[in-house]
XYZ file of C-alpha atoms in Angstrom:
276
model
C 0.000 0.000 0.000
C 1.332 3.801 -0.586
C 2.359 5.665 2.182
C -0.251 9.044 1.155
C -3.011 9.604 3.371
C -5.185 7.614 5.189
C -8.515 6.543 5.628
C -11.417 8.946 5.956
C -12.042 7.420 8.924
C -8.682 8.054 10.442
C -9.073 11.656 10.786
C -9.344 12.283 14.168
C -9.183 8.924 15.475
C -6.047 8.965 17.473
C -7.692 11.041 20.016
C -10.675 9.329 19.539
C -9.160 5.913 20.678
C -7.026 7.703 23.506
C -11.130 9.317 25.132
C -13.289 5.711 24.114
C -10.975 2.965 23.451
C -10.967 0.244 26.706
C -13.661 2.332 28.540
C -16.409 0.038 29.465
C -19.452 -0.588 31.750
C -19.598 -4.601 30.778
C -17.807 -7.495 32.162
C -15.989 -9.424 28.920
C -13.674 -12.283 28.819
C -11.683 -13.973 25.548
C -9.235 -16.198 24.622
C -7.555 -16.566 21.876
C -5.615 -19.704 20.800
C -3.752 -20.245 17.121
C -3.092 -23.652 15.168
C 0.159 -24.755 13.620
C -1.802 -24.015 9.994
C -2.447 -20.313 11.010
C -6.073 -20.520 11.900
C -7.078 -17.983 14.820
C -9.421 -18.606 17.391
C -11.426 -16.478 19.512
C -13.840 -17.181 21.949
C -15.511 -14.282 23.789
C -17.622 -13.846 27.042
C -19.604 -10.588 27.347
C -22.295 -9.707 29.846
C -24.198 -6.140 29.553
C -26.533 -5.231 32.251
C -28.606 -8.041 32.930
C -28.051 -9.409 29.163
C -25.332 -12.788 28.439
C -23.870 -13.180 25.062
C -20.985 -15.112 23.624
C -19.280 -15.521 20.279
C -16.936 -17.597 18.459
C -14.558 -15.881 16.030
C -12.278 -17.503 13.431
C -9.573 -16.017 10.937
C -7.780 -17.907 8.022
C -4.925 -15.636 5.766
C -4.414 -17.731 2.792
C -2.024 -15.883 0.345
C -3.603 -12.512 -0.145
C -7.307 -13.406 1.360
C -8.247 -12.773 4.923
C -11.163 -14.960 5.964
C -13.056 -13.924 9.132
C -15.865 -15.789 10.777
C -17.993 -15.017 13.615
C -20.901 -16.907 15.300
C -22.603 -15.602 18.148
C -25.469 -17.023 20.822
C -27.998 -15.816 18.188
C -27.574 -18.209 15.590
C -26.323 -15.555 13.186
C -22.797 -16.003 11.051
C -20.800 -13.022 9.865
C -18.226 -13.805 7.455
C -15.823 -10.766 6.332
C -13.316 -11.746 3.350
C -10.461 -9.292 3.002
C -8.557 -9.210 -0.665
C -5.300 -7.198 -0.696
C -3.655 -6.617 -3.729
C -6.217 -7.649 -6.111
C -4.837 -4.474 -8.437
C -2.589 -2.412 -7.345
C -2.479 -0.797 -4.277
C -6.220 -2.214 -3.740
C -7.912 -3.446 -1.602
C -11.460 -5.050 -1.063
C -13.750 -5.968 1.737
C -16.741 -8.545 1.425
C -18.985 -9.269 4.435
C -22.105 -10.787 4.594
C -24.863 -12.092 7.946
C -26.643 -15.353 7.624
C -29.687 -15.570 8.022
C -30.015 -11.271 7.509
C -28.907 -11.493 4.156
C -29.659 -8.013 3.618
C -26.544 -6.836 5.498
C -23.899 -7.709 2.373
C -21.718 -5.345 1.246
C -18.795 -4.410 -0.624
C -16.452 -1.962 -0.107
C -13.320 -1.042 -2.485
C -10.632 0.880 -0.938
C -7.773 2.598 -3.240
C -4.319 3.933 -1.984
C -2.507 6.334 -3.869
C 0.717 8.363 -2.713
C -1.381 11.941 -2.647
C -5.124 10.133 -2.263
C -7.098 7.726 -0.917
C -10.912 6.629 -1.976
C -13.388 3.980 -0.903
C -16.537 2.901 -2.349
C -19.173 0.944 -0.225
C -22.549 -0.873 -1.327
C -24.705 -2.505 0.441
C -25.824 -5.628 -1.397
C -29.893 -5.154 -1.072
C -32.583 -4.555 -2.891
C -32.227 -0.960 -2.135
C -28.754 -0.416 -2.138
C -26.773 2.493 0.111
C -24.062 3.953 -0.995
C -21.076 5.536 0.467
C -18.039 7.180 -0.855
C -15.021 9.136 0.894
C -12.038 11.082 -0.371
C -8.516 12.183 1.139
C -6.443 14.032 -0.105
C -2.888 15.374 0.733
C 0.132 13.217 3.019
C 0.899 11.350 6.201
C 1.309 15.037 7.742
C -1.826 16.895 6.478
C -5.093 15.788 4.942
C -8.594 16.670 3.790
C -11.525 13.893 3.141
C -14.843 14.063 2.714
C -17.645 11.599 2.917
C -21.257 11.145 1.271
C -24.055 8.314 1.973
C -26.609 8.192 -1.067
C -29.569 5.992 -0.954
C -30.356 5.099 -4.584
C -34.081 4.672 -3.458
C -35.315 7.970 -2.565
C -32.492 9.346 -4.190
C -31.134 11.307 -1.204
C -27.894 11.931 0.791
C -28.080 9.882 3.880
C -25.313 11.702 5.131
C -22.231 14.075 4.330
C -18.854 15.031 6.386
C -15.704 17.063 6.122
C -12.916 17.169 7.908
C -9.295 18.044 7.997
C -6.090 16.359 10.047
C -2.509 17.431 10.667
C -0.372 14.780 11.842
C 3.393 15.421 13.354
C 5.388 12.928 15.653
C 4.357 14.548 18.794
C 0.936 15.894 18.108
C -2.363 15.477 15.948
C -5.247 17.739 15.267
C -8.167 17.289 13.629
C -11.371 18.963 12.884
C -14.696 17.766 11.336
C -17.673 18.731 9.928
C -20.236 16.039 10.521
C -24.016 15.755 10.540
C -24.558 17.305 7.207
C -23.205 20.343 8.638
C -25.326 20.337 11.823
C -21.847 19.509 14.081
C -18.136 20.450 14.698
C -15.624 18.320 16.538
C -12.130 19.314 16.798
C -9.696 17.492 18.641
C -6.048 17.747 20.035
C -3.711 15.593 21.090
C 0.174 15.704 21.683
C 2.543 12.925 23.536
C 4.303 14.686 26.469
C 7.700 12.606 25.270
C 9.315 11.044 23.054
C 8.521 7.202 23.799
C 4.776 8.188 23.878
C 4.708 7.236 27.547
C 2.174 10.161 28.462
C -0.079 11.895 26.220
C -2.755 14.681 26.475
C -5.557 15.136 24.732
C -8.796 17.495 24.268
C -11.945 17.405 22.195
C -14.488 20.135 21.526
C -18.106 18.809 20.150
C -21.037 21.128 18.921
C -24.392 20.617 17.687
C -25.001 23.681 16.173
C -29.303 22.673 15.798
C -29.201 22.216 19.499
C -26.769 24.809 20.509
C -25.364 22.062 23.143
C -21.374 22.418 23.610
C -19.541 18.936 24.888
C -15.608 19.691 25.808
C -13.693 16.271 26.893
C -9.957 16.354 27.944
C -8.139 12.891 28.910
C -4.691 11.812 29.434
C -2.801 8.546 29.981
C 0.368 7.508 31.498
C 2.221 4.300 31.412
C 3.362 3.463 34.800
C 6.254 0.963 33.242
C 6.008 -1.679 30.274
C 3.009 -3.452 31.043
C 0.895 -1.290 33.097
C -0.928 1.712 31.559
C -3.484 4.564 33.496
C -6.294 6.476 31.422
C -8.428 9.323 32.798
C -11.242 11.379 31.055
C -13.200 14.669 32.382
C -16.026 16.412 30.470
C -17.921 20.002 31.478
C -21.024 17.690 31.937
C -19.131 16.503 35.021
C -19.004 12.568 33.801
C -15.404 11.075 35.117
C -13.778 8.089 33.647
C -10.715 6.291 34.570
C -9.063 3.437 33.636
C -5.986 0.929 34.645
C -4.439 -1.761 31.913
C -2.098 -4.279 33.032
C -0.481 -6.888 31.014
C -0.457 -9.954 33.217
C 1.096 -12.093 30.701
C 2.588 -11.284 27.119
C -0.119 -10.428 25.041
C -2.754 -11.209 27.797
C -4.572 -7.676 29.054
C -6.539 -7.018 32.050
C -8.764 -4.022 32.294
C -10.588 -2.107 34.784
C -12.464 0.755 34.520
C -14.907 3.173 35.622
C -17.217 5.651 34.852
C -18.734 8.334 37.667
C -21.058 11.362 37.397
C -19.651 14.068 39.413
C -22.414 16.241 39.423
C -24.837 13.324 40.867
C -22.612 11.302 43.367
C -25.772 9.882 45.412
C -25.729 7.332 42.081
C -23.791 4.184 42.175
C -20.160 4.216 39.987
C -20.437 2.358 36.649
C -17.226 -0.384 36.530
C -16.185 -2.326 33.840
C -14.151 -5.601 33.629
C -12.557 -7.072 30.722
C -9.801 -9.648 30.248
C -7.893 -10.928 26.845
C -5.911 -13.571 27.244
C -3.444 -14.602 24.289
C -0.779 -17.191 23.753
């Protein structure tokens, strides 16, 4: 693949992952175990709220073809087939629910050294679809994004955004909604090995005239133990502690408090990966 721009979809999401990623209210266990011919397995535990659910995951490379399968308590199959390389500096993305075989679709994705472009359709009777753009390098881009549904021949949705990427810091800004919100984000790495980082988000919905400002950090303690923390103005308080108990196996607990109502019970979150 080039080394141009990224994704659509990557604008932004560095300090996206650092505010979201490993924060959770559920309890969630998996285990993952690989064969001598390269097959991946995953078997994963999740309760939410009162609600049990559990699902077996595969995944198969053979040559350029990624094969993933997933079965879950519900009886339902996805399979996701990944080409790379089918043309040059192409890739495509095939995935597909049994028995809801309305939920196929195909996306294309093309990487160029100043662009990138994806095309998705959703294999129904009334097709979606959605295209994005980016344009520019590794340390500045611009993409857009469009939904179109062919049926009533309308724009299911449309976004803008902009992301400037150096070794220390990221920013981002984007124009989502159709227009109707603004999120801009910051985040830089307080040192060179990326052992502390800050980071700060700014969300608007301009119809609603309701302002959402998030800042976060995190901090790894040494090699295998990492803090997170998260603070909006709407006084809701997360925090979060990752520790590596074995090599590749992750523990994580977190939790989730509203400041401005502490009469209400903490929301905590468990969740361990274990990996040979």
């Amino acid at each position: 693949m080039s080394k141009g721009p990224g994704l659509f979809t990557d604008i932004g999401k560095k300090a996206k992952d650092l505010l979201t990623r490993d924060y959770t209210s559920d309890q969630k266990f998996s285990i993952s175990t690989y064969s001598a011919s390269g097959v991946a397995l995953t078997s994963t535990a999740l309760k939410k709220g009162g609600v049990h659910a559990a699902d077996v995951a595969t995944q198969y490379k053979y040559k350029n073809a990624l094969f993933d399968v997933k079965i879950d308590t519900d009886s339902s199959v996805l399979t996701t087939v990944t080409f790379t390389e089918i043309l040059p500096s192409t890739k495509a993305i095939a995935s597909f629910k049994v028995p809801d075989y309305s939920s196929a679709k195909l996306e294309v994705q093309y990487f160029h050294d100043h662009a990138t472009v994806t095309a998705a359709a959703a294999l129904k009777q009334n097709p979606l679809i959605d295209i994005t753009a980016t344009l520019g390098s590794p340390v500045i881009s611009f993409g857009a994004e469009a939904g179109y549904d062919i049926t009533s021949k309308t724009f299911t949705k449309y976004n803008a955004g902009i992301s400037v990427t150096k070794p220390d810091a990221c920013a981002s800004i984007i124009l989502g909604d159709k227009g109707d919100s603004i999120k801009a984000s910051y985040l830089h790495h307080l040192d060179e090995f990326k052992r502390s980082s800050a980071v700060g988000e700014f969300y608007r919905k301009i119809s609603t005239n309701e302002n959402t400002i998030t800042v976060g950090g995190l901090y790894a303690i040494d090699h295998s133990t990492t803090v997170k923390a998260k603070l909006n103005n709407h006084g809701t308080l997360g925090a979060l502690l990752q520790h590596e108990v074995l090599p590749k196996s992750v523990v994580t607990v977190s939790s989730e408090i509203d400041t401005k109502a502490l009469d209400k019970h903490p929301r905590f979150g468990l969740s361990l990966a274990l990996k040979p």
